[in-house]
Structures are given as structure tokens and as C-alpha cells.
Amino acid sequence: MRVEYINPFVESAFNVLKEVLQGDIKRGELYLKSTSMPVMGVAALVGLAGDVEGRVLFDMEKASALKIASAMNGEQLTAMDELVKATITELANMITAQAVTKLHELGFRFDLTPPAIFTGDNMEVSDQDVEALIVPMETPQGKIEINVAIRERG
Amino acid sequence: MNEAVNAVAEQPKVEEKKDRGEKIDFKMVTFVLAGKEYGIDIMNVKEIAHAGRFTYVPNAAPFVRGVYNLRGEIISIIDLRTMFHLPAERKDEGTLENLLILQIHEQVFGIIVDQIDKVVGINRSSIQPPHPIFGDINVKYIRGIVENLSKLYIILDVEKIFMPKAKEEKEDAYHHAVPARAAANPSVPTHVAPPDAADDDLELGFIREALAALRNFATSAINETWFRRRFDEWKEMRSGRDLQLKEGGEADLYLEGFYSPYTGELWGQEYIEAFEAILPAIEGASINVWNPGCGKGFETWSVACALKRKYPNGRIKIWANDSDLLNISMAPNMVFSFDAPPEYYAEFMVQGRNGWSFRQDIRDAIFFEFHDVLNTNSVPPSDLIVCRDMLSFLNPLDQKRVVLDFAEKLKKNGVAVVGANERLDLEGWVPAGTGIISAYAKA
């Protein structure tokens, strides 16, 4: 993945999470991965198109998703209902959109696809042809792993 | 790289801990070598003995103290301290040594240790994997480390130490010659090779392992020529002192001179001109280049300028990648603080507020990517691959994989440039370089 893309994603993830969760956010060490990986329980996916092709996946445990949605809505949510799903989708949208805006300023043209959310147990993502950058974020509500895979159009 | 894996593995561990420690399923004989506690699986220990006056065997490796008659059976005696380059006190003639008689498969032999302690029973799951910088004994020969009654024991893998053949056959396919094996195998006490050669082979083997453990430098067909040449220089440099590499600094010293010219700086005039000379004639307007392991990016910028000079009208695209995030992050916005750029680069550079940088059309030609060469990539078929001093830092199997990938990605008339001390004398490649540039084309 191009070096120029990395920082916008890391920065916007940090800024957005800090803003909506109002807590102490920590970023883990970035690393690369190209094998299939297990999904922790809730995954929001935003597609990218334009000069590049790719996707951004936000992966977290169900408990963390509930806590994050509770914090964002200001009420205690206990079940994986429509509101929780919509909130996590929105979070994914906010982070990706802010990153793409930053990239626009740098001269890269990206478009976003509407986010989709997956929930379930024992899921696994595998896209064989692409290497993903993993940005682990620690929030007071739990861990979110942002999995960014973007490649140039040949 | 393994963070995700660790995170997943963490949970079950907690439960495991509960019943750990109670069940003993592994017993080891413990002993002392140079003040440290070690253990050997009791299943490999036949008996414990005190003996001396071993019969000297000429021309054997230095750690073979001799042979001994154990109730009618002739066994060879290995001094473990000498074998691991630990200090060994020389006892008076006739004093008895502490011996552990080992049996590994059919072979019986004795090892000399400083002091034999006792039998310790532990649970297998409490054995922790060894750490690469473990100290005096090569990590390859350590099975793990375990704590028992607040003492730490290093468990030696005797099968690997004394029977390397059985376990290493796989690796052997690619790894040319690991001659240490012949000398390290105590089942041949009447070794006939000249003692010098045997010693060298052994030292070479140890250095190979030290380089791999300390600096991830893997010796293979790609760098064997350099490695052997360097060993001769090394012997001269150390003039009789211990040849082994014990810590990172020494490994760096050994690797000095391996790196290609102008690593970490813009290429000098004579080097870049030699590079320009080996560039292939390219038909068609677009030129694709792959530059894995570009580090801080100096090499990529140099290559971009050379290409711009050689193919002024070509559409040049360079995919430069490195798996070191810190290094590669700096590469796209490189600014130089010199008063005037070197002559060769002058026409490609512009002066800005903070110093000199490369012209926009050169910048546009390069994609710097954070990418691990062992993962899948989206690099298109390339006319040129520049990969200096990277292959040597992959393990031999990965080297093979990446070279195969090169063969697949390189166009028919393309050229692959490797490090100055690296050779692609492998099937399917023919030399295409001159003098200081080590380059290969597809056969």
C-alpha cells in the first residue's frame, strides 16, 4: 500500500474515535497481513474506488461494538439491534470519509461505497490478492482493528 | 506481525494455566555448564558416570575428548563445554570427569559436564520457547527454558545437537552445504579429514547460525561466494582469537563489506553510469520497474534518474516497497540539504524552501509502498527489478519463493539487479552485469 495513504487513515481513525468516544485512545503498532484473518464478531466494510481499488474493514468484538454504540448514543444498549448496527456503520463511514478527504487534499481521487455491516461468530475474511495494513486502536470500550487494503489500478 | 495471532491465542492460555504444574509429564537430568543450569530429556540419558583417562583420537574435532570403554562398549566422549565454546577447566591427568551417557536412537556416547545435579520433573506445557539472543549456546540447539523451584533451566535439544541429519534434511535441499554436520557428528570419532578443514567447517556453520539469529542474514547459494571469502578475511582479522559471533555488533562487523555500494545514499557517478550501461533496450513507451527492499528510498530515486536519462521519452513507473514502515515513510518526501546537487542529479532536482528535492515528474514516476515482499503484490510485469541486499535477509525458503516471483514478474528482455555481493547463479538465470553491478537476465 502506498505510503501516502497510511497516515490519513491512522490520523482520521484517531481523531474520530477521540471525538466520539471522548476517551483515551491508543494506537498499536501497524503491520501488514496478507492471509485470511478471523473477524472478531462485528465487521463494518467500506469500499473504495477511483484511482485505486480497495476496502477498509473495521473489526471489533460484539461487546466492544455494543459499548461503543452506547457511548455514541448516550444510552445503555444491550442487544445487537438496528440502532447499534447503524451506529457502527456510521462510525466506519466517518473515519473513512475523513481519511478520503485528507487524501483528496493531497491530490488522490477516491470514491466511497456505502458501508455494509457483518455480524456473526466464527467469520473469516480472505481476499487472496491483496495485502492489508492493520491499524490496531485501543479505546476504553475495547479494541478496534482497522484493516485497510488499497491497490493502484494497473 | 504476529500481534493478531497472539491476541487470539491469549484467551485459552489462561485456562490452561490452572492445571499446569501439577501433572509431571517431562523429566530431565539437570547439570551445570560454566555456572549455568541446563537440562536434558531423561529419555535420552542412559546413565551417569564418572570416568577419566579417555583414549585420545587423533584428527578428531576439538570437542571430542576421546573414546572410552564402557563395560566393553566403545563410546566417544564429547566435551560439551568445548563444543559450546564455554570455559572448561582442565583437570589433572587421572581426575575423573562427570559424564552423562546419552543414547540417541542407536548411538551411545558420553558428554562431559561440570557438575551433575538431579532429576527434575516438570509439565511439558511449562516449557517456554527459547529467545534468539539467549547467550552462550546457539538458540537452534535449545529446546526451551523452564522454571522449577525458582531455578531456570535451559533444556538442550540433544537430538538436534548430535543428530542434525535427521531433523534438517528438509532445509538441506536448498541450503547448499552445511558441513558443520560432518564434524559435529560424534558417531565418527575417527574422522579422517585434515583437522584444519574440519575446524573451519565447524566455525562456518556456527557463523552461519549466528548471522541468522542475530541479523536475519541467511547464507545460501545467493551469497555463498561472498560468505566464504569473508570468512577468510575474518580469520585473518581475528588472528587466532575466537572466530564466533556472540552479539549483534560482531555480526555487523562480519557483514561489513557485504552491502552494495551507496547503500543509504544517492548513487555515485561511476556506479550509476555502470548501472545505466546494463539497462536493457526497451521497446514500447512504458517502463515498469520493481524495487523491493528500497529502504529509505535513496536507491529508488537514483534508479529513477538513471532511467530518465536512458529513456527520456519513456513512461517510467517504479513500484518501490519496503516492510520497514519507518524507513519507507520518509522516502516520498526526501529533501536534501546540500548546497548544490551532485552533477548527475542536478537536472532532476529543484530547490525549495527546505532544500533540494526531486522534480515533480520524477516524483510522479515512483510509488513508495509499505509492503512485505512475502505477501502477494500487485506489481505489473516489469522491465527491471532492482533488489539489492534484500534476498540475503530472508530465510532460504522465502528467498527461493521471491526469486521465483522475480522470474514470473520480469519481462522476457528484462534485467534483475541484485546486491553487489549476491549471485543469482540459479537455474533459469544468466549473468547480465558488468564489474560492480551484479545483474541477471532470464535464460
XYZ file of C-alpha atoms in Angstrom:
597
model
C 0.000 0.000 0.000
C 1.290 3.446 -0.877
C 2.993 5.189 1.978
C 0.990 8.370 1.374
C -2.262 6.589 2.194
C -1.227 5.333 5.594
C -1.177 8.490 7.653
C -4.597 9.846 6.630
C -6.205 6.606 7.798
C -4.305 6.449 11.050
C -4.929 10.108 11.819
C -8.621 10.133 10.996
C -9.222 6.921 12.962
C -7.544 8.508 15.936
C -9.340 11.862 15.613
C -12.804 10.442 15.019
C -12.571 7.885 17.822
C -11.284 10.503 20.214
C -14.115 12.834 19.294
C -16.993 10.381 19.508
C -15.782 8.337 22.473
C -14.271 11.189 24.491
C -11.705 8.871 25.999
C -8.114 7.839 25.941
C -7.385 6.329 22.518
C -4.167 4.426 21.873
C -2.785 3.309 18.549
C -0.996 -0.026 18.354
C 1.896 -0.939 16.098
C 0.978 -1.002 12.394
C 1.670 -4.158 10.462
C 0.964 -5.936 7.201
C -1.003 -9.049 6.608
C -1.979 -10.958 3.527
C -3.532 -14.138 4.804
C -7.121 -14.622 5.735
C -7.953 -13.384 9.184
C -10.673 -14.115 11.702
C -13.310 -11.467 12.274
C -13.845 -10.703 15.932
C -17.634 -10.582 15.682
C -18.706 -7.301 14.118
C -17.191 -6.001 10.904
C -18.079 -2.815 9.028
C -16.829 -2.610 5.466
C -16.406 0.446 3.242
C -15.340 0.029 -0.371
C -13.034 2.403 -2.227
C -12.975 3.141 -5.923
C -11.408 5.726 -8.213
C -7.676 5.953 -8.931
C -7.396 2.931 -6.704
C -9.415 -0.060 -5.662
C -9.730 -1.445 -2.200
C -11.637 -1.562 1.021
C -11.472 -0.615 4.649
C -12.698 -3.068 7.260
C -13.433 -2.147 10.866
C -13.300 -5.209 13.049
C -14.302 -5.445 16.719
C -15.838 -7.768 19.261
C -19.558 -7.720 19.787
C -19.171 -6.464 23.357
C -16.983 -3.587 22.203
C -19.459 -2.729 19.442
C -22.248 -2.515 21.991
C -20.172 -0.350 24.314
C -19.092 1.959 21.512
C -22.651 2.322 20.244
C -23.804 3.009 23.816
C -21.187 5.695 24.260
C -22.010 7.313 20.935
C -25.755 7.340 21.587
C -25.538 8.288 25.220
C -27.690 5.395 26.389
C -27.116 1.837 27.515
C -27.600 -0.587 24.599
C -27.510 -4.293 25.311
C -28.615 -6.055 22.144
C -27.246 -6.023 18.630
C -30.246 -4.144 17.223
C -30.709 -1.812 14.274
C -29.529 1.197 16.252
C -26.239 -0.455 17.190
C -25.626 -1.561 13.630
C -26.445 1.873 12.252
C -24.110 3.496 14.788
C -21.141 1.266 13.946
C -21.811 1.784 10.240
C -21.775 5.497 10.823
C -18.510 5.300 12.724
C -16.899 3.422 9.830
C -18.269 5.995 7.426
C -16.956 8.921 9.439
C -13.433 7.547 9.719
C -13.170 6.525 6.078
C -14.693 9.766 4.828
C -12.320 11.886 6.853
C -9.353 9.884 5.545
C -10.546 10.225 1.975
C -10.998 13.976 2.438
C -7.403 14.238 3.607
C -6.260 12.210 0.619
C -8.229 14.486 -1.691
C -6.253 17.414 -0.360
C -3.080 15.544 -1.254
C -4.330 15.029 -4.800
C -5.604 11.450 -4.662
C -9.098 10.851 -6.024
C -11.131 8.223 -4.180
C -14.805 7.442 -4.021
C -16.558 5.574 -1.236
C -19.191 2.890 -1.430
C -21.927 2.855 1.234
C -20.790 0.892 4.264
C -22.028 -2.586 4.974
C -22.003 -4.349 8.307
C -21.476 -8.038 9.074
C -22.119 -9.695 12.384
C -21.773 -13.283 13.441
C -19.475 -15.802 15.065
C -16.504 -17.598 13.560
C -16.312 -15.443 10.471
C -13.173 -15.032 8.412
C -12.195 -12.543 5.715
C -9.947 -13.672 2.953
C -9.057 -11.782 -0.115
C -6.080 -13.534 -1.504
C -4.871 -10.948 -3.962
C -4.317 -8.144 -1.581
C -2.111 -7.234 1.299
C -3.750 -5.330 4.137
C -2.417 -2.751 6.539
C -3.644 -3.368 10.071
C -4.115 -0.365 12.335
C -4.988 -1.587 15.842
C -6.727 1.003 18.014
C -7.349 0.653 21.747
C -10.343 2.523 23.104
C -11.815 2.477 26.623
C -14.687 0.483 25.103
C -12.473 -2.164 23.565
C -10.200 -2.891 20.634
C -10.951 -1.907 17.033
C -8.808 -3.239 14.234
C -8.827 -1.202 11.067
C -7.838 -3.303 8.113
C -7.005 -1.228 5.024
C -6.297 -2.820 1.664
C -5.799 -0.485 -1.291
C -4.046 -1.113 -4.540
C -3.257 1.024 -7.546
C -5.113 0.305 -10.703
C -2.608 -1.336 -13.013
C 3.430 -9.354 12.553
C 2.011 -11.831 14.995
C 0.018 -9.480 17.133
C -3.320 -10.687 15.902
C -2.288 -14.280 16.349
C -1.090 -13.592 19.889
C -4.260 -11.817 20.765
C -6.274 -14.796 19.679
C -4.000 -17.240 21.472
C -4.142 -15.356 24.754
C -7.524 -16.467 25.922
C -7.143 -20.222 26.005
C -3.811 -19.809 27.813
C -5.494 -18.531 30.926
C -7.483 -21.707 31.317
C -4.503 -23.883 30.582
C -2.611 -22.363 33.466
C -4.941 -23.865 36.045
C -3.908 -27.435 35.597
C -0.348 -26.648 34.700
C 2.374 -27.587 37.129
C 0.540 -30.417 38.857
C 0.950 -33.018 36.165
C 4.515 -34.125 35.537
C 4.990 -35.475 32.058
C 8.570 -34.491 31.339
C 11.620 -35.424 33.358
C 15.046 -34.067 32.739
C 18.520 -34.608 34.137
C 19.958 -31.265 35.159
C 23.593 -30.293 35.174
C 25.863 -27.277 35.295
C 27.966 -25.874 32.474
C 30.053 -22.786 33.205
C 27.846 -21.865 36.167
C 24.536 -22.151 34.325
C 21.877 -24.790 34.784
C 20.904 -26.984 31.865
C 18.619 -29.927 31.379
C 18.425 -32.902 29.013
C 15.368 -35.074 28.453
C 15.758 -38.122 30.697
C 14.674 -40.376 27.846
C 17.958 -39.563 26.134
C 20.080 -40.254 29.205
C 21.225 -43.825 29.598
C 23.245 -43.430 32.738
C 25.511 -41.186 34.780
C 29.181 -41.988 35.227
C 32.499 -40.724 36.473
C 35.422 -41.507 34.287
C 38.754 -40.256 33.084
C 41.795 -41.291 31.044
C 39.964 -41.224 27.772
C 41.823 -42.619 24.828
C 42.853 -39.743 22.601
C 41.697 -39.905 18.995
C 43.936 -38.101 16.523
C 42.349 -35.777 13.937
C 39.021 -35.602 15.681
C 37.145 -32.342 16.183
C 38.456 -30.343 19.148
C 35.460 -31.120 21.328
C 35.924 -34.878 21.031
C 37.966 -35.726 24.104
C 38.487 -39.298 23.046
C 36.897 -42.706 23.326
C 36.079 -44.686 26.420
C 35.429 -48.286 27.188
C 32.081 -48.501 28.917
C 31.773 -52.091 30.057
C 33.017 -53.394 26.778
C 31.281 -50.868 24.579
C 33.492 -48.240 22.991
C 31.843 -44.840 23.099
C 33.085 -41.421 22.082
C 33.324 -38.705 24.694
C 32.299 -35.144 23.838
C 33.257 -32.179 25.976
C 30.097 -30.101 25.885
C 31.903 -27.027 27.188
C 34.407 -27.009 24.342
C 31.627 -27.704 21.885
C 29.754 -24.609 23.010
C 32.865 -22.519 23.490
C 32.368 -22.239 27.205
C 35.309 -22.081 29.608
C 36.362 -25.581 30.641
C 38.744 -26.153 33.485
C 41.471 -28.590 32.633
C 41.636 -31.218 35.297
C 44.771 -33.041 36.241
C 45.554 -36.191 34.416
C 43.687 -39.017 36.075
C 40.963 -36.943 37.736
C 37.546 -38.271 36.964
C 35.132 -36.188 34.913
C 31.355 -36.058 35.330
C 29.805 -37.900 32.453
C 26.283 -38.207 31.157
C 25.954 -41.227 28.939
C 23.402 -40.418 26.275
C 21.559 -42.689 23.974
C 20.014 -41.160 20.895
C 18.429 -43.695 18.622
C 21.145 -46.340 18.198
C 24.077 -44.134 19.180
C 25.584 -44.207 22.653
C 28.148 -41.628 23.715
C 29.241 -39.611 26.703
C 29.233 -35.905 27.345
C 31.422 -34.155 29.894
C 29.751 -31.514 32.060
C 30.939 -29.519 35.040
C 28.573 -30.964 37.583
C 25.543 -33.233 37.517
C 22.666 -32.039 39.659
C 19.484 -34.093 39.878
C 16.361 -35.219 38.072
C 13.645 -32.589 37.784
C 10.083 -33.355 36.803
C 8.042 -30.693 35.032
C 4.988 -30.323 32.893
C 5.685 -30.097 29.199
C 3.417 -27.081 28.754
C 5.514 -25.007 31.134
C 8.477 -25.130 28.731
C 8.878 -21.723 27.156
C 10.363 -21.245 23.731
C 13.959 -20.017 23.653
C 14.767 -16.433 22.882
C 17.026 -15.775 19.863
C 19.630 -13.933 21.918
C 19.916 -16.483 24.588
C 23.545 -16.336 25.463
C 26.302 -18.803 25.061
C 24.576 -21.616 23.238
C 23.108 -21.334 19.814
C 19.366 -20.984 20.048
C 18.889 -23.743 17.497
C 20.126 -26.285 19.992
C 17.839 -25.127 22.760
C 14.531 -26.836 23.137
C 13.202 -24.324 25.621
C 13.556 -22.870 29.046
C 11.724 -23.865 32.184
C 11.461 -22.629 35.719
C 11.438 -25.074 38.592
C 11.697 -24.132 42.259
C 12.857 -20.649 41.267
C 15.720 -22.001 39.194
C 15.840 -21.516 35.429
C 16.880 -24.476 33.355
C 17.847 -24.345 29.716
C 16.713 -27.550 28.078
C 19.079 -28.696 25.364
C 17.781 -30.446 22.312
C 20.308 -33.266 22.171
C 18.793 -34.811 19.091
C 19.441 -31.621 17.187
C 22.916 -31.187 18.597
C 24.165 -34.688 17.952
C 21.948 -35.956 15.162
C 21.484 -32.919 12.950
C 20.932 -35.038 9.882
C 17.568 -36.449 10.817
C 15.920 -33.150 11.597
C 17.434 -30.942 8.966
C 17.046 -32.878 5.795
C 14.304 -30.574 4.563
C 16.351 -27.443 4.813
C 19.171 -29.161 3.040
C 17.506 -29.143 -0.357
C 18.283 -25.506 -0.865
C 20.952 -24.880 1.671
C 23.989 -25.946 -0.250
C 26.382 -27.369 2.191
C 26.210 -27.315 5.926
C 29.480 -29.019 6.539
C 29.362 -28.415 10.282
C 27.322 -31.550 10.421
C 30.083 -33.875 9.479
C 32.349 -32.538 12.161
C 29.677 -32.235 14.783
C 28.564 -35.782 14.420
C 30.239 -37.662 17.216
C 29.394 -41.018 15.761
C 32.531 -40.691 13.640
C 35.248 -40.330 16.202
C 37.860 -41.449 13.717
C 37.232 -38.516 11.468
C 39.773 -38.552 8.664
C 39.559 -35.022 7.221
C 42.525 -32.745 7.935
C 41.891 -31.029 11.280
C 42.032 -27.527 9.799
C 39.279 -28.118 7.317
C 37.093 -29.730 9.935
C 37.570 -26.764 12.262
C 36.772 -24.303 9.508
C 33.629 -26.125 8.535
C 32.500 -26.117 12.106
C 33.233 -22.419 12.553
C 31.498 -21.628 9.274
C 28.448 -23.482 10.495
C 28.390 -21.558 13.754
C 28.846 -18.229 11.978
C 26.016 -19.067 9.605
C 23.745 -19.679 12.544
C 24.865 -16.596 14.430
C 24.228 -14.384 11.400
C 20.781 -15.861 11.005
C 19.889 -15.464 14.674
C 21.394 -12.033 15.238
C 20.821 -10.281 11.921
C 18.424 -12.496 9.948
C 21.160 -12.977 7.397
C 20.627 -16.327 5.707
C 23.536 -17.894 3.878
C 22.549 -19.643 0.684
C 23.630 -20.024 -2.924
C 22.868 -16.318 -3.344
C 25.662 -15.121 -1.089
C 27.804 -18.223 -0.525
C 30.749 -16.899 -2.566
C 30.926 -13.739 -0.533
C 30.366 -15.592 2.717
C 33.340 -17.902 2.134
C 35.585 -15.081 1.003
C 34.607 -13.040 4.031
C 35.383 -15.968 6.323
C 38.979 -16.000 5.132
C 39.256 -12.268 5.754
C 37.601 -12.716 9.119
C 40.098 -15.384 10.153
C 42.909 -13.017 9.293
C 41.270 -10.131 11.162
C 40.744 -12.162 14.314
C 44.215 -13.687 14.012
C 43.782 -16.683 16.262
C 41.136 -15.249 18.527
C 37.674 -16.770 18.832
C 36.004 -16.655 15.420
C 32.432 -16.847 16.623
C 29.943 -14.023 16.579
C 28.489 -13.596 20.028
C 26.490 -10.423 19.742
C 24.932 -8.049 17.210
C 27.961 -5.783 16.992
C 30.177 -8.648 15.890
C 27.626 -9.786 13.341
C 27.524 -6.255 11.943
C 31.292 -6.277 11.759
C 31.216 -9.553 9.871
C 28.610 -8.199 7.451
C 30.619 -5.046 6.853
C 31.528 -5.008 3.213
C 28.552 -7.128 2.254
C 26.313 -4.187 1.499
C 26.270 -2.818 -2.038
C 27.966 0.476 -2.861
C 25.966 3.554 -1.937
C 23.562 1.893 0.463
C 21.611 4.655 2.188
C 22.827 7.466 -0.078
C 22.388 8.643 -3.664
C 24.441 6.541 -6.046
C 27.810 7.992 -7.043
C 28.666 8.938 -10.596
C 30.699 5.856 -11.587
C 28.201 3.450 -10.063
C 25.126 4.989 -11.612
C 26.816 5.158 -15.016
C 27.704 1.483 -14.795
C 24.079 0.832 -13.875
C 22.843 2.846 -16.850
C 25.069 0.763 -19.097
C 23.426 -2.541 -18.177
C 19.866 -1.315 -18.684
C 18.128 -3.305 -21.397
C 16.931 -1.864 -24.684
C 13.213 -1.478 -24.132
C 10.672 -1.474 -26.869
C 7.454 0.324 -26.184
C 6.776 3.505 -24.365
C 6.170 2.316 -20.836
C 8.858 1.092 -18.478
C 7.863 -0.713 -15.303
C 10.329 -1.179 -12.503
C 10.039 -3.109 -9.285
C 12.291 -2.120 -6.407
C 11.624 -4.331 -3.392
C 13.570 -3.591 -0.220
C 14.150 0.033 -1.192
C 14.799 1.062 2.424
C 14.923 4.807 2.857
C 14.439 5.314 -0.891
C 17.844 6.653 -1.970
C 18.232 3.718 -4.320
C 14.810 4.326 -5.872
C 15.486 7.990 -6.572
C 18.861 7.097 -8.107
C 17.255 4.451 -10.306
C 14.546 6.916 -11.381
C 17.150 9.442 -12.531
C 19.189 6.829 -14.400
C 16.055 5.642 -16.207
C 15.004 9.165 -17.058
C 18.407 9.667 -18.655
C 18.408 6.390 -20.534
C 14.777 6.572 -21.725
C 13.951 10.305 -21.890
C 10.641 9.643 -23.636
C 9.576 6.532 -21.748
C 6.691 6.469 -19.325
C 8.504 5.296 -16.220
C 6.740 3.723 -13.264
C 8.614 2.430 -10.263
C 6.976 0.290 -7.583
C 9.296 0.708 -4.612
C 8.495 -1.127 -1.420
C 9.867 -1.961 1.962
C 8.467 -3.637 5.035
C 10.123 -1.167 7.406
C 7.435 1.447 7.931
C 9.762 3.994 9.491
C 12.227 3.903 6.601
C 9.706 3.940 3.813
C 7.628 6.730 5.372
C 10.458 9.152 4.822
C 11.097 8.122 1.227
C 8.410 10.025 -0.751
C 9.283 13.456 0.586
C 13.025 13.282 0.573
C 14.735 16.657 0.927
C 18.496 17.136 0.636
C 20.391 19.838 2.423
C 23.455 20.075 0.159
C 24.467 23.421 -1.387
C 24.322 22.079 -4.913
C 23.157 18.646 -6.090
C 25.737 16.212 -7.491
C 26.287 16.779 -11.183
C 24.447 13.680 -12.313
C 21.270 14.587 -10.420
C 21.325 18.352 -10.996
C 18.908 18.400 -13.916
C 16.345 16.327 -11.998
C 16.275 18.386 -8.836
C 14.670 21.645 -7.795
C 15.459 23.904 -4.888
C 12.687 24.582 -2.423
C 12.425 26.367 0.868
C 13.826 23.489 2.909
C 16.453 22.293 0.485
C 16.750 20.299 -2.715
C 14.177 17.753 -3.783
C 13.331 15.828 -6.933
C 11.304 17.276 -9.799
C 7.593 16.567 -9.896
C 7.808 14.282 -12.954
C 10.374 12.120 -11.144
C 8.193 12.030 -8.030
C 5.187 11.042 -10.120
C 7.117 8.095 -11.520
C 7.536 6.414 -8.121
C 5.021 4.621 -5.909
C 6.515 4.104 -2.491
C 4.611 1.298 -0.816
C 4.601 -0.207 2.650
C 4.691 -3.802 1.556
C 6.170 -7.089 2.637
C 7.682 -8.881 -0.323
C 6.477 -12.222 1.055
C 2.863 -11.145 0.682
C 1.011 -11.001 -2.584
C 1.588 -7.843 -4.571
C 0.024 -6.000 -7.464
C 3.250 -5.147 -9.285
C 2.744 -5.449 -13.064
C 5.161 -7.311 -15.370
C 8.436 -5.428 -15.079
C 11.302 -4.479 -17.366
C 13.678 -4.043 -14.491
C 13.875 -5.394 -10.959
C 16.279 -3.737 -8.539
C 16.607 -5.685 -5.322
C 19.916 -5.035 -3.641
C 20.861 -6.811 -0.411
C 17.340 -7.873 0.429
C 17.230 -11.544 -0.568
C 20.045 -12.391 1.835
C 17.916 -11.293 4.759
C 15.084 -13.712 4.002
C 15.188 -17.317 5.074
C 16.318 -19.712 2.321
C 12.833 -20.928 1.514
C 11.483 -17.396 1.218
C 14.495 -16.456 -0.911
C 13.527 -19.188 -3.284
C 9.927 -18.040 -3.376
C 10.844 -14.429 -4.051
C 13.295 -15.384 -6.797
C 10.536 -17.416 -8.436
C 8.293 -14.377 -8.174
C 11.016 -12.309 -9.845
C 11.168 -14.782 -12.709
C 7.424 -14.524 -13.097
C 7.270 -10.740 -12.948
C 10.286 -9.987 -15.118
C 9.571 -9.474 -18.819
C 11.453 -11.506 -21.385
C 14.179 -8.957 -22.070
C 14.188 -7.627 -18.547
C 17.092 -7.406 -16.157
C 17.212 -8.083 -12.417
C 19.836 -6.265 -10.372
C 20.819 -7.789 -7.027
C 23.294 -6.719 -4.344
C 26.963 -6.338 -5.256
C 27.788 -9.499 -3.267
C 24.770 -11.501 -4.258
C 24.639 -14.013 -7.105
C 21.619 -15.405 -8.861
C 23.551 -18.341 -10.253
C 20.429 -20.409 -10.156
C 18.608 -22.332 -12.771
C 16.878 -20.046 -15.254
C 19.149 -17.025 -14.791
C 22.175 -15.845 -16.766
C 24.577 -13.063 -15.773
C 23.906 -9.706 -17.436
C 26.010 -7.409 -15.312
C 29.404 -5.826 -15.582
C 32.037 -5.251 -12.914
C 30.406 -3.610 -9.943
C 26.811 -4.288 -10.951
C 25.531 -7.775 -10.243
C 22.703 -8.206 -12.740
C 20.911 -11.199 -14.271
C 18.569 -11.875 -17.135
C 16.210 -14.749 -17.681
C 17.795 -17.617 -19.576
